[in-house]
PDB file of C-alpha atoms in Angstrom:
ATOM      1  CA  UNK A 241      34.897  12.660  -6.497  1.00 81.00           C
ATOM      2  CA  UNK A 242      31.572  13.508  -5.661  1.00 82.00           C
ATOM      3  CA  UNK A 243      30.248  16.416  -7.703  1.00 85.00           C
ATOM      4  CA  UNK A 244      27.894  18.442  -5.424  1.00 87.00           C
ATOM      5  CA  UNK A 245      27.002  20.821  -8.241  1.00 91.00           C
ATOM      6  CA  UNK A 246      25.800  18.255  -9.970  1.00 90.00           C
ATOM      7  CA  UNK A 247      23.833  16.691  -7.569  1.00 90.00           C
ATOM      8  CA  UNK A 248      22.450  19.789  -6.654  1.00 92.00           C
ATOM      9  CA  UNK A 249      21.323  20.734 -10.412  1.00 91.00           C
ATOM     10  CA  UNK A 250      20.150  16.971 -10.826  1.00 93.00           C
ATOM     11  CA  UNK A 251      17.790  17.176  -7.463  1.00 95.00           C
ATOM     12  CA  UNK A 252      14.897  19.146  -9.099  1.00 94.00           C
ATOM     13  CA  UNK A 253      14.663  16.684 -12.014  1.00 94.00           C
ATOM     14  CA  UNK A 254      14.362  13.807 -10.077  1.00 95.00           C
ATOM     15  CA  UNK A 255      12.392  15.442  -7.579  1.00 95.00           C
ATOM     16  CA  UNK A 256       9.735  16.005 -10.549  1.00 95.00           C
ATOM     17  CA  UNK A 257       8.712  12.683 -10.774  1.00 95.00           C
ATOM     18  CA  UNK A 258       8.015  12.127  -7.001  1.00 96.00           C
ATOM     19  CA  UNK A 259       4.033  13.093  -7.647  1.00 96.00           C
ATOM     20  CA  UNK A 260       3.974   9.616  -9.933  1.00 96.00           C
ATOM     21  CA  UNK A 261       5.702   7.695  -6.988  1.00 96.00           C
ATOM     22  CA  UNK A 262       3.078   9.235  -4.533  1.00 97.00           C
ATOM     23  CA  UNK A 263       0.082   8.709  -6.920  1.00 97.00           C
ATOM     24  CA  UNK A 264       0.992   5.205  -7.574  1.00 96.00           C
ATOM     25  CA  UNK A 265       1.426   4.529  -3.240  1.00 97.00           C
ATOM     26  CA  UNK A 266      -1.337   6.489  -2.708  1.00 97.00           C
ATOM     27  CA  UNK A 267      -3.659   4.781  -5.310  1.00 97.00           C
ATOM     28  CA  UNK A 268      -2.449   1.081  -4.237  1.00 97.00           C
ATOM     29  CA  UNK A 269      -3.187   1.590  -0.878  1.00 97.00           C
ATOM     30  CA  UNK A 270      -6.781   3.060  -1.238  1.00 97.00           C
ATOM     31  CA  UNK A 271      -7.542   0.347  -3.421  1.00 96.00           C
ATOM     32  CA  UNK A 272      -5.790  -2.447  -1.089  1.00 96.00           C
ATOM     33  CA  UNK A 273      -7.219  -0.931   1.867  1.00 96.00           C
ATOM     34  CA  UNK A 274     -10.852  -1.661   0.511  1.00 96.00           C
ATOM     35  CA  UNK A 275     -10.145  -5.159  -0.778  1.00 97.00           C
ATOM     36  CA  UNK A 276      -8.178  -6.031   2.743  1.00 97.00           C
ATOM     37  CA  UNK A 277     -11.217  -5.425   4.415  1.00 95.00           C
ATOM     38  CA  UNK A 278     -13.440  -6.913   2.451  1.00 96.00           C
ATOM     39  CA  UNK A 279     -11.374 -10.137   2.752  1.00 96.00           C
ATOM     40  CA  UNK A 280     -10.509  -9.707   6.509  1.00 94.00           C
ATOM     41  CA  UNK A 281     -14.784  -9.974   6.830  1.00 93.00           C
ATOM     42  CA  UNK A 282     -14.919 -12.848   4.791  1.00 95.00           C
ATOM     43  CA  UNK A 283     -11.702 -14.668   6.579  1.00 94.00           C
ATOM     44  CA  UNK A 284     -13.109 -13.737   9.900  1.00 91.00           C
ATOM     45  CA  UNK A 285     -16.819 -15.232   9.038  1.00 90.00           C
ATOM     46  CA  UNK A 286     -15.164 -18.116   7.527  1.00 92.00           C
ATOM     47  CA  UNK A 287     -17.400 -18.553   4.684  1.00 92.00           C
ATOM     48  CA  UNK A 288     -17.303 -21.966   2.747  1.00 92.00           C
ATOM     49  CA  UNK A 289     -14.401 -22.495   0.009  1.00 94.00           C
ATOM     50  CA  UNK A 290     -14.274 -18.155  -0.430  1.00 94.00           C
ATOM     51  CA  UNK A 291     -12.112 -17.505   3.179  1.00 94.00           C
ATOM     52  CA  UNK A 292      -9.667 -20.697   2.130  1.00 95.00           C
ATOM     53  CA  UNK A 293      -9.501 -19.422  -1.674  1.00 95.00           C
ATOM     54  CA  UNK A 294      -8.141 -15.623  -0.198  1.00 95.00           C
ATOM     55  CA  UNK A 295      -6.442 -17.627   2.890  1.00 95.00           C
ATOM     56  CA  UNK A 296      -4.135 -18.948  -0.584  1.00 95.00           C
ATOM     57  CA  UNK A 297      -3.985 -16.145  -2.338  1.00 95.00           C
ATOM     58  CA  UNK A 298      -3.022 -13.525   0.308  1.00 95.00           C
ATOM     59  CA  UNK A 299      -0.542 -16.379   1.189  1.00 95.00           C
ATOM     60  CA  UNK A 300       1.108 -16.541  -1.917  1.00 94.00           C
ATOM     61  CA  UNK A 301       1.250 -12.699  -2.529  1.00 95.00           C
ATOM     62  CA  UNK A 302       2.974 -12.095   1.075  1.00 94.00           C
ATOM     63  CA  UNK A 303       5.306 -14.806  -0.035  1.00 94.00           C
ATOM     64  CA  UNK A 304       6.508 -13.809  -3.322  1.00 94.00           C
ATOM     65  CA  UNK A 305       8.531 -10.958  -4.407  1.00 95.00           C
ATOM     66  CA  UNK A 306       6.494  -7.932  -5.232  1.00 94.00           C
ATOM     67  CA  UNK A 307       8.787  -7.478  -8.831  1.00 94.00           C
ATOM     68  CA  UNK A 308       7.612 -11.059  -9.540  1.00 95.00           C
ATOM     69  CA  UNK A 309       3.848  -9.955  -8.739  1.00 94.00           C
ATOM     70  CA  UNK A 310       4.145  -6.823 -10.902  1.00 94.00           C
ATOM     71  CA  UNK A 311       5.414  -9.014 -13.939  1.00 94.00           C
ATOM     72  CA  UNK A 312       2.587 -11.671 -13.348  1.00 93.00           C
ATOM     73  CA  UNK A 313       0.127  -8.291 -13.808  1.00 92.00           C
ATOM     74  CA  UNK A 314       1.844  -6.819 -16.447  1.00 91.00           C
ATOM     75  CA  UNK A 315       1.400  -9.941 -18.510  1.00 90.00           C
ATOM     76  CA  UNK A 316      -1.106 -11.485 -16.749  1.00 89.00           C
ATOM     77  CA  UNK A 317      -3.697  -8.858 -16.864  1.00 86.00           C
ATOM     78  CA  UNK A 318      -4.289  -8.371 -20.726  1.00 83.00           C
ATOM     79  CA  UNK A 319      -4.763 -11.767 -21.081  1.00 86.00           C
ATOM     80  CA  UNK A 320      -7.369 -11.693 -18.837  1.00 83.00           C
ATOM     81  CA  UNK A 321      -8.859  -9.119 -20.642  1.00 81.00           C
ATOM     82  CA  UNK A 322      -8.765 -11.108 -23.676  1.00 81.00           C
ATOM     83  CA  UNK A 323     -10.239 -14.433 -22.112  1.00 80.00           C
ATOM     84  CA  UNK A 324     -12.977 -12.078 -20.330  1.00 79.00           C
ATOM     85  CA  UNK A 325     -13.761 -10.940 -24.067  1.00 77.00           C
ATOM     86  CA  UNK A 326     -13.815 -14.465 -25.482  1.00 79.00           C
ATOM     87  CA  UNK A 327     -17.029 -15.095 -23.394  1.00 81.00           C
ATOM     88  CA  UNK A 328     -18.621 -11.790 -24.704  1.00 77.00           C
ATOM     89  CA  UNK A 329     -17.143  -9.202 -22.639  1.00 76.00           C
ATOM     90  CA  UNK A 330     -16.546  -5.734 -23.626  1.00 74.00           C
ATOM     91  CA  UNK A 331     -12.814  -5.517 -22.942  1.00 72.00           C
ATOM     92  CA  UNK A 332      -9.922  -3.951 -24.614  1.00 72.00           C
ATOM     93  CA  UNK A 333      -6.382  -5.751 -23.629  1.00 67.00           C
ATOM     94  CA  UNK A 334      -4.770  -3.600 -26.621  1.00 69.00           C
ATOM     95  CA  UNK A 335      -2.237  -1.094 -25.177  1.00 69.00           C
ATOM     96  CA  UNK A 336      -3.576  -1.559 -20.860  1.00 81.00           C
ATOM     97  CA  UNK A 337      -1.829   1.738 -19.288  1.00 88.00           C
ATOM     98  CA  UNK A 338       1.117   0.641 -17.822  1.00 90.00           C
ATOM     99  CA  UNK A 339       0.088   2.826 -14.595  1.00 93.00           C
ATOM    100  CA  UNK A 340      -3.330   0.566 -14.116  1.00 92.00           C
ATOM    101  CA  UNK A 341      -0.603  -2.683 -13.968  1.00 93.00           C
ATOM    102  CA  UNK A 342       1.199  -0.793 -11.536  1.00 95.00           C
ATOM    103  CA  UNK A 343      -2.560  -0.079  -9.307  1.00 96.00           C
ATOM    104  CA  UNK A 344      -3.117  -3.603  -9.719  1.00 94.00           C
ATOM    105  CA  UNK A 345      -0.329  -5.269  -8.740  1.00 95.00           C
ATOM    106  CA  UNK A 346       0.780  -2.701  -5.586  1.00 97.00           C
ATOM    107  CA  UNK A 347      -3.455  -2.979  -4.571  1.00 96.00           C
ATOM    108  CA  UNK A 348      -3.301  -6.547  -4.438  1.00 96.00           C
ATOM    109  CA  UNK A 349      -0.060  -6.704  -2.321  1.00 96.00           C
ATOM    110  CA  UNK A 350      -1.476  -3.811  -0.757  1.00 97.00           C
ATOM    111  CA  UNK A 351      -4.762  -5.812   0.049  1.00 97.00           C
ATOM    112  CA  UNK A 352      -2.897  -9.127   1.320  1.00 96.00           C
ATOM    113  CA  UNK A 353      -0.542  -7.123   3.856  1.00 96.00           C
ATOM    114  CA  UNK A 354      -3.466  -4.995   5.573  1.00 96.00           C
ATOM    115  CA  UNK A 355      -5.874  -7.879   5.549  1.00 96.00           C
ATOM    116  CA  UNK A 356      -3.742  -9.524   8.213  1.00 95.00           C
ATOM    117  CA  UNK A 357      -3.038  -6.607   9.893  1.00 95.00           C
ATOM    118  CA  UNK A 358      -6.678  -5.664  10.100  1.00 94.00           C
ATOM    119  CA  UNK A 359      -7.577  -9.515  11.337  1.00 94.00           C
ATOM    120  CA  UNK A 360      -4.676  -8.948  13.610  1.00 92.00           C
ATOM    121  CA  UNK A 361      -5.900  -5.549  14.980  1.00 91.00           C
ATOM    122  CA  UNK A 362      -9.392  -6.925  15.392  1.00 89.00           C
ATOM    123  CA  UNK A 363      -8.330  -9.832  17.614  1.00 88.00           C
ATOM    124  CA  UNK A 364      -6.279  -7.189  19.460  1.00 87.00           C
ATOM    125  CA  UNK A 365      -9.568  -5.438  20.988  1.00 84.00           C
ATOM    126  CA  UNK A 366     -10.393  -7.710  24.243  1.00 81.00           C
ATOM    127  CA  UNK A 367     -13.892  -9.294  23.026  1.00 80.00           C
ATOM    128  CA  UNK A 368     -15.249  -8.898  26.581  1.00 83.00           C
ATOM    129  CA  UNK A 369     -15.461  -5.091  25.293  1.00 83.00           C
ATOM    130  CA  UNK A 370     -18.164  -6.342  22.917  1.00 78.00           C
ATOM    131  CA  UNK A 371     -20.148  -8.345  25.226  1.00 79.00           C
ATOM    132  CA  UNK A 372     -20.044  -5.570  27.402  1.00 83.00           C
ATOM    133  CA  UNK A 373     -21.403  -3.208  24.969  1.00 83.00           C
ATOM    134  CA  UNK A 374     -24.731  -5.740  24.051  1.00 82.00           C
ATOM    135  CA  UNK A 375     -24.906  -6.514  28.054  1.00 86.00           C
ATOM    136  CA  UNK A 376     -25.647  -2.747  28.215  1.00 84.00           C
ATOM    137  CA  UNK A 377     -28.046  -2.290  25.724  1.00 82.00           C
ATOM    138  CA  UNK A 378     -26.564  -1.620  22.593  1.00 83.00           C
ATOM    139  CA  UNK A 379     -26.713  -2.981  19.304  1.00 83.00           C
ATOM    140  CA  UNK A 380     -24.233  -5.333  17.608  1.00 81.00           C
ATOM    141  CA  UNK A 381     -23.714  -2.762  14.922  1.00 82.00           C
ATOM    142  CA  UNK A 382     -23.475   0.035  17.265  1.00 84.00           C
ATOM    143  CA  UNK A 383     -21.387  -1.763  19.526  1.00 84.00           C
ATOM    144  CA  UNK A 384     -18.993  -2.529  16.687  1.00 84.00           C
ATOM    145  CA  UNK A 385     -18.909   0.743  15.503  1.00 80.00           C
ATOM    146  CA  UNK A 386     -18.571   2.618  18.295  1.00 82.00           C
ATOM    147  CA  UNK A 387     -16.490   0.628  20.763  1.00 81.00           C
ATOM    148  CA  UNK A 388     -14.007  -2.218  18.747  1.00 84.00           C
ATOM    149  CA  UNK A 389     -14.052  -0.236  15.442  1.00 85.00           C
ATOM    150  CA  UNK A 390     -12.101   2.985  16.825  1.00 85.00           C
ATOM    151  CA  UNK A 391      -9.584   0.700  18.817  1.00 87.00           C
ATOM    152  CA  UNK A 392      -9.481  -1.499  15.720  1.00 89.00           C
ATOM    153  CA  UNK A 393      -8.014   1.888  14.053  1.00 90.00           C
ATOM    154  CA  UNK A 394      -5.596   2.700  16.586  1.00 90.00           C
ATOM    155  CA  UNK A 395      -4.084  -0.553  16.932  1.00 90.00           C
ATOM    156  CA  UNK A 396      -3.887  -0.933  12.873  1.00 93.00           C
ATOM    157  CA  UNK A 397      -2.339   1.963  12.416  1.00 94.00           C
ATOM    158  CA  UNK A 398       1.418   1.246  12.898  1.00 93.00           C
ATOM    159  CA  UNK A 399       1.305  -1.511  10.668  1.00 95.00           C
ATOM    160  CA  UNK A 400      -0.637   0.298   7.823  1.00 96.00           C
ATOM    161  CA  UNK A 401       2.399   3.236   8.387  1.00 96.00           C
ATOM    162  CA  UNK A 402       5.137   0.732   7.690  1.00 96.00           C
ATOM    163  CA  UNK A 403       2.682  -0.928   4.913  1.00 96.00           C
ATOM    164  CA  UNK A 404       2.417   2.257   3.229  1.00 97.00           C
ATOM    165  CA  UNK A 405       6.287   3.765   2.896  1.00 97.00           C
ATOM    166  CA  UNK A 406       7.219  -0.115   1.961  1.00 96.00           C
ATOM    167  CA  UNK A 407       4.851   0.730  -1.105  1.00 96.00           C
ATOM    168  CA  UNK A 408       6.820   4.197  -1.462  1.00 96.00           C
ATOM    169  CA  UNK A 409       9.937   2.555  -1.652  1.00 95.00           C
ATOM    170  CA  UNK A 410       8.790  -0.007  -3.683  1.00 95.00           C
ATOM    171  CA  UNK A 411       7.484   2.029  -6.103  1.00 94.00           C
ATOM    172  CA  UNK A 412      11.193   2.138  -7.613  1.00 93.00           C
ATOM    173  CA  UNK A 413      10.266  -0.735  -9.482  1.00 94.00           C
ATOM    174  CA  UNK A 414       7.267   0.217 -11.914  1.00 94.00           C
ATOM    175  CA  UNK A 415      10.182   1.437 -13.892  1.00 92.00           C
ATOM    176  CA  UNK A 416      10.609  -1.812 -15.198  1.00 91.00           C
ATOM    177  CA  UNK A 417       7.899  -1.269 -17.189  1.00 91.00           C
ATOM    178  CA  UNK A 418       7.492   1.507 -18.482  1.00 90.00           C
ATOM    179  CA  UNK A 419       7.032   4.491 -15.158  1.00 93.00           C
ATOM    180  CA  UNK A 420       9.051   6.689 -14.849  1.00 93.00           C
ATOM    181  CA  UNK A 421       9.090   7.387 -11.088  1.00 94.00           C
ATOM    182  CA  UNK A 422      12.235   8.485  -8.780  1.00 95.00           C
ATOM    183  CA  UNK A 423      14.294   6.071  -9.236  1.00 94.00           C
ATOM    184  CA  UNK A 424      13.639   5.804 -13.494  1.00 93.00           C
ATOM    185  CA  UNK A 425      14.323   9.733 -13.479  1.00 95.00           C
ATOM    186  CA  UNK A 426      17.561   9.025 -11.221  1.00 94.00           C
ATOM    187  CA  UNK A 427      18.183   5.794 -13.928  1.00 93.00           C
ATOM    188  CA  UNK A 428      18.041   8.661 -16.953  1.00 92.00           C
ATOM    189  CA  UNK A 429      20.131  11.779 -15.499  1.00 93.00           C
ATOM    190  CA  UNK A 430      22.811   9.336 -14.344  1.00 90.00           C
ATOM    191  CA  UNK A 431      23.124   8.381 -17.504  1.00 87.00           C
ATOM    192  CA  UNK A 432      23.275  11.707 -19.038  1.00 82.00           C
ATOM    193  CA  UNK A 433      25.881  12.338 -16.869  1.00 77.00           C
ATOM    194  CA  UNK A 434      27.416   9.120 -15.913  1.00 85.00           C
ATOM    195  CA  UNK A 435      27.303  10.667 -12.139  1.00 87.00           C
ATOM    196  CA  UNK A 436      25.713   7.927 -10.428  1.00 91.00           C
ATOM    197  CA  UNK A 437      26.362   8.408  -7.024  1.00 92.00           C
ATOM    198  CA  UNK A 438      25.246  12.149  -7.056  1.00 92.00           C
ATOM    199  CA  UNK A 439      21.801  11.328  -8.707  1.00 94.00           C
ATOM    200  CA  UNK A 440      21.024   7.616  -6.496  1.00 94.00           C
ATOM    201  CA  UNK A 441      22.034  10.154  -3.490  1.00 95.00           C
ATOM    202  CA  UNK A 442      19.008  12.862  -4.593  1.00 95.00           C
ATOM    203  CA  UNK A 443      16.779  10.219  -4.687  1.00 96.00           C
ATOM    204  CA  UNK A 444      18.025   8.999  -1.341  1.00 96.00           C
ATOM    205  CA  UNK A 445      17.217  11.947   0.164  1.00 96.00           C
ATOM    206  CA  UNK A 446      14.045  12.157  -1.063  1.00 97.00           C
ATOM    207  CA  UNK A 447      12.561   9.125  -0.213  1.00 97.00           C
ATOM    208  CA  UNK A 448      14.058   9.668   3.270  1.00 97.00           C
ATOM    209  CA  UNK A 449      12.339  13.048   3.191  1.00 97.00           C
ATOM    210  CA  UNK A 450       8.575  12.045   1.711  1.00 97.00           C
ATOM    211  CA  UNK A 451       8.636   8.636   3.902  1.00 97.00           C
ATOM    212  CA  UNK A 452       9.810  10.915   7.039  1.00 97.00           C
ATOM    213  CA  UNK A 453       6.894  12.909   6.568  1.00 97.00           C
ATOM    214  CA  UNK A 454       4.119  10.697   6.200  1.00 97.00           C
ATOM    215  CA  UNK A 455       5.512   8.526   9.151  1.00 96.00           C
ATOM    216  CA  UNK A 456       4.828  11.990  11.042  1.00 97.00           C
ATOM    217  CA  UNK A 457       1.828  12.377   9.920  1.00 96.00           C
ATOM    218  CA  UNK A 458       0.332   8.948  10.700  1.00 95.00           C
ATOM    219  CA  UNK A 459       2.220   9.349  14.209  1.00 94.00           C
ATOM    220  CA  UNK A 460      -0.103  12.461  14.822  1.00 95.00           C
ATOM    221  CA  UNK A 461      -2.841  10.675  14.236  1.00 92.00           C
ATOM    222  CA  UNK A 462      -2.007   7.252  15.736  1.00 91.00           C
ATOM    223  CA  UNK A 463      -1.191   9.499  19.238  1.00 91.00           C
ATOM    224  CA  UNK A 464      -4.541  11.412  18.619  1.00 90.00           C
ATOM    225  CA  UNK A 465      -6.589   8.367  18.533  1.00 86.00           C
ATOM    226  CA  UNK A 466      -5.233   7.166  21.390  1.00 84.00           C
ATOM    227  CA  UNK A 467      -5.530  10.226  23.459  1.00 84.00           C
ATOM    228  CA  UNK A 468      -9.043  10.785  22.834  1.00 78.00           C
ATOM    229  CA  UNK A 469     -10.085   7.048  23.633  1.00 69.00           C
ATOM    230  CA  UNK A 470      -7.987   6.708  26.831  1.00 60.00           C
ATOM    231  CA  UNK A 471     -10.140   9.962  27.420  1.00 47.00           C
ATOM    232  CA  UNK A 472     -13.447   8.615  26.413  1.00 48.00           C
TER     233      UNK A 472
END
């Protein structure tokens, strides 16, 4: 039977480690957010042998599993570190924090899901806005920032939501090495108490909670945005 008491007891404990699980989204996304645009820019302006390199390697992130990408960091990563220091580098692979793996590997899958949605945004803004902006006077740069930019926001903005609760949820899998996020503090008082169903059912409820929340939140602004530019 379902102890409620239990549950009930258990849901502050494995509410505790919900900061880690928002630290490591949070962190990923910031990171993949500059990265994505950086290689939506270089995509876009098609530079020689760089836009077909990222072309393969946001293809091959999107298309693999993001447990397999967080293994290929975790081991990945210090040997990297150790081949940077064979050519005279100043890096230490000894003992990598497991929570900069975990900021690698959610940044880059981070960086290869909003890099398409940013190109895919961009081409959503009708380009006759920007040759109406220089036909009136204004600069490319102004034009850019002032008329596609904004609507480049708005339109990105749904998929960057769902982009950033898939990173909450998938956050439940840096315990594999090492983090101790919801789901590892769900993993341990479960088996303290061999009540499985109570403690997987706290940390149900919370990730319906935090991911309710900052789907809110983003809705607010998304409707905002739009408000103000249908306006202007």
């Amino acid at each position: 039977m379902f102890d409620l008491n239990f549950a009930r007891e258990s849901f502050g404990q494995i509410l505790s480690a919900a900061p880690l699980t928002l630290l490591v989204a949070v962190v990923a996304t910031l990171v993949g957010l500059i990265l994505a645009i950086l290689v939506a820019i270089a995509r876009e302006k098609k530079i020689p042998v760089l836009s077909q390199v990222l072309a393969v390697l946001v293809s091959f992130i999107r298309g693999t599993p993001i447990l397999v990408q967080l293994y290929v960091v975790y081991y990945g990563l210090p040997q990297l570190l150790v081949l940077m220091r064979s050519w005279g580098w100043s890096t230490n692979p000894d003992g990598l924090p497991a929570i900069v793996i975990a900021f690698s590997a959610y940044g880059l899958n981070a960086m290869a899901n909003l890099s398409e949605s940013i190109r895919s945004a961009y081409h959503s803004v009708d380009y006759r806005q920007y040759e109406a902006g220089l036909a009136v006077g204004m600069t490319p740069f102004r034009t850019m920032t002032q008329i596609v930019v904004p609507q480049l926001i708005t339109n990105l903005i749904p998929n960057f939501t769902n982009i950033f609760l898939d990173l909450i949820k998938d956050t439940a899998l840096i315990y594999n090495i090492g983090l101790v996020e919801i789901m590892g503090q769900a993993n341990i008082v479960s088996s303290i108490g061999f009540k499985y169903l109570e403690t997987y059912t706290d940390a149900l409820v919370i990730y319906i909670v935090i991911c309710w929340i900052f789907a809110k939140i983003f809705q607010l602004i998304e409707d905002r945005l739009r408000r103000h530019y249908a306006i202007n």
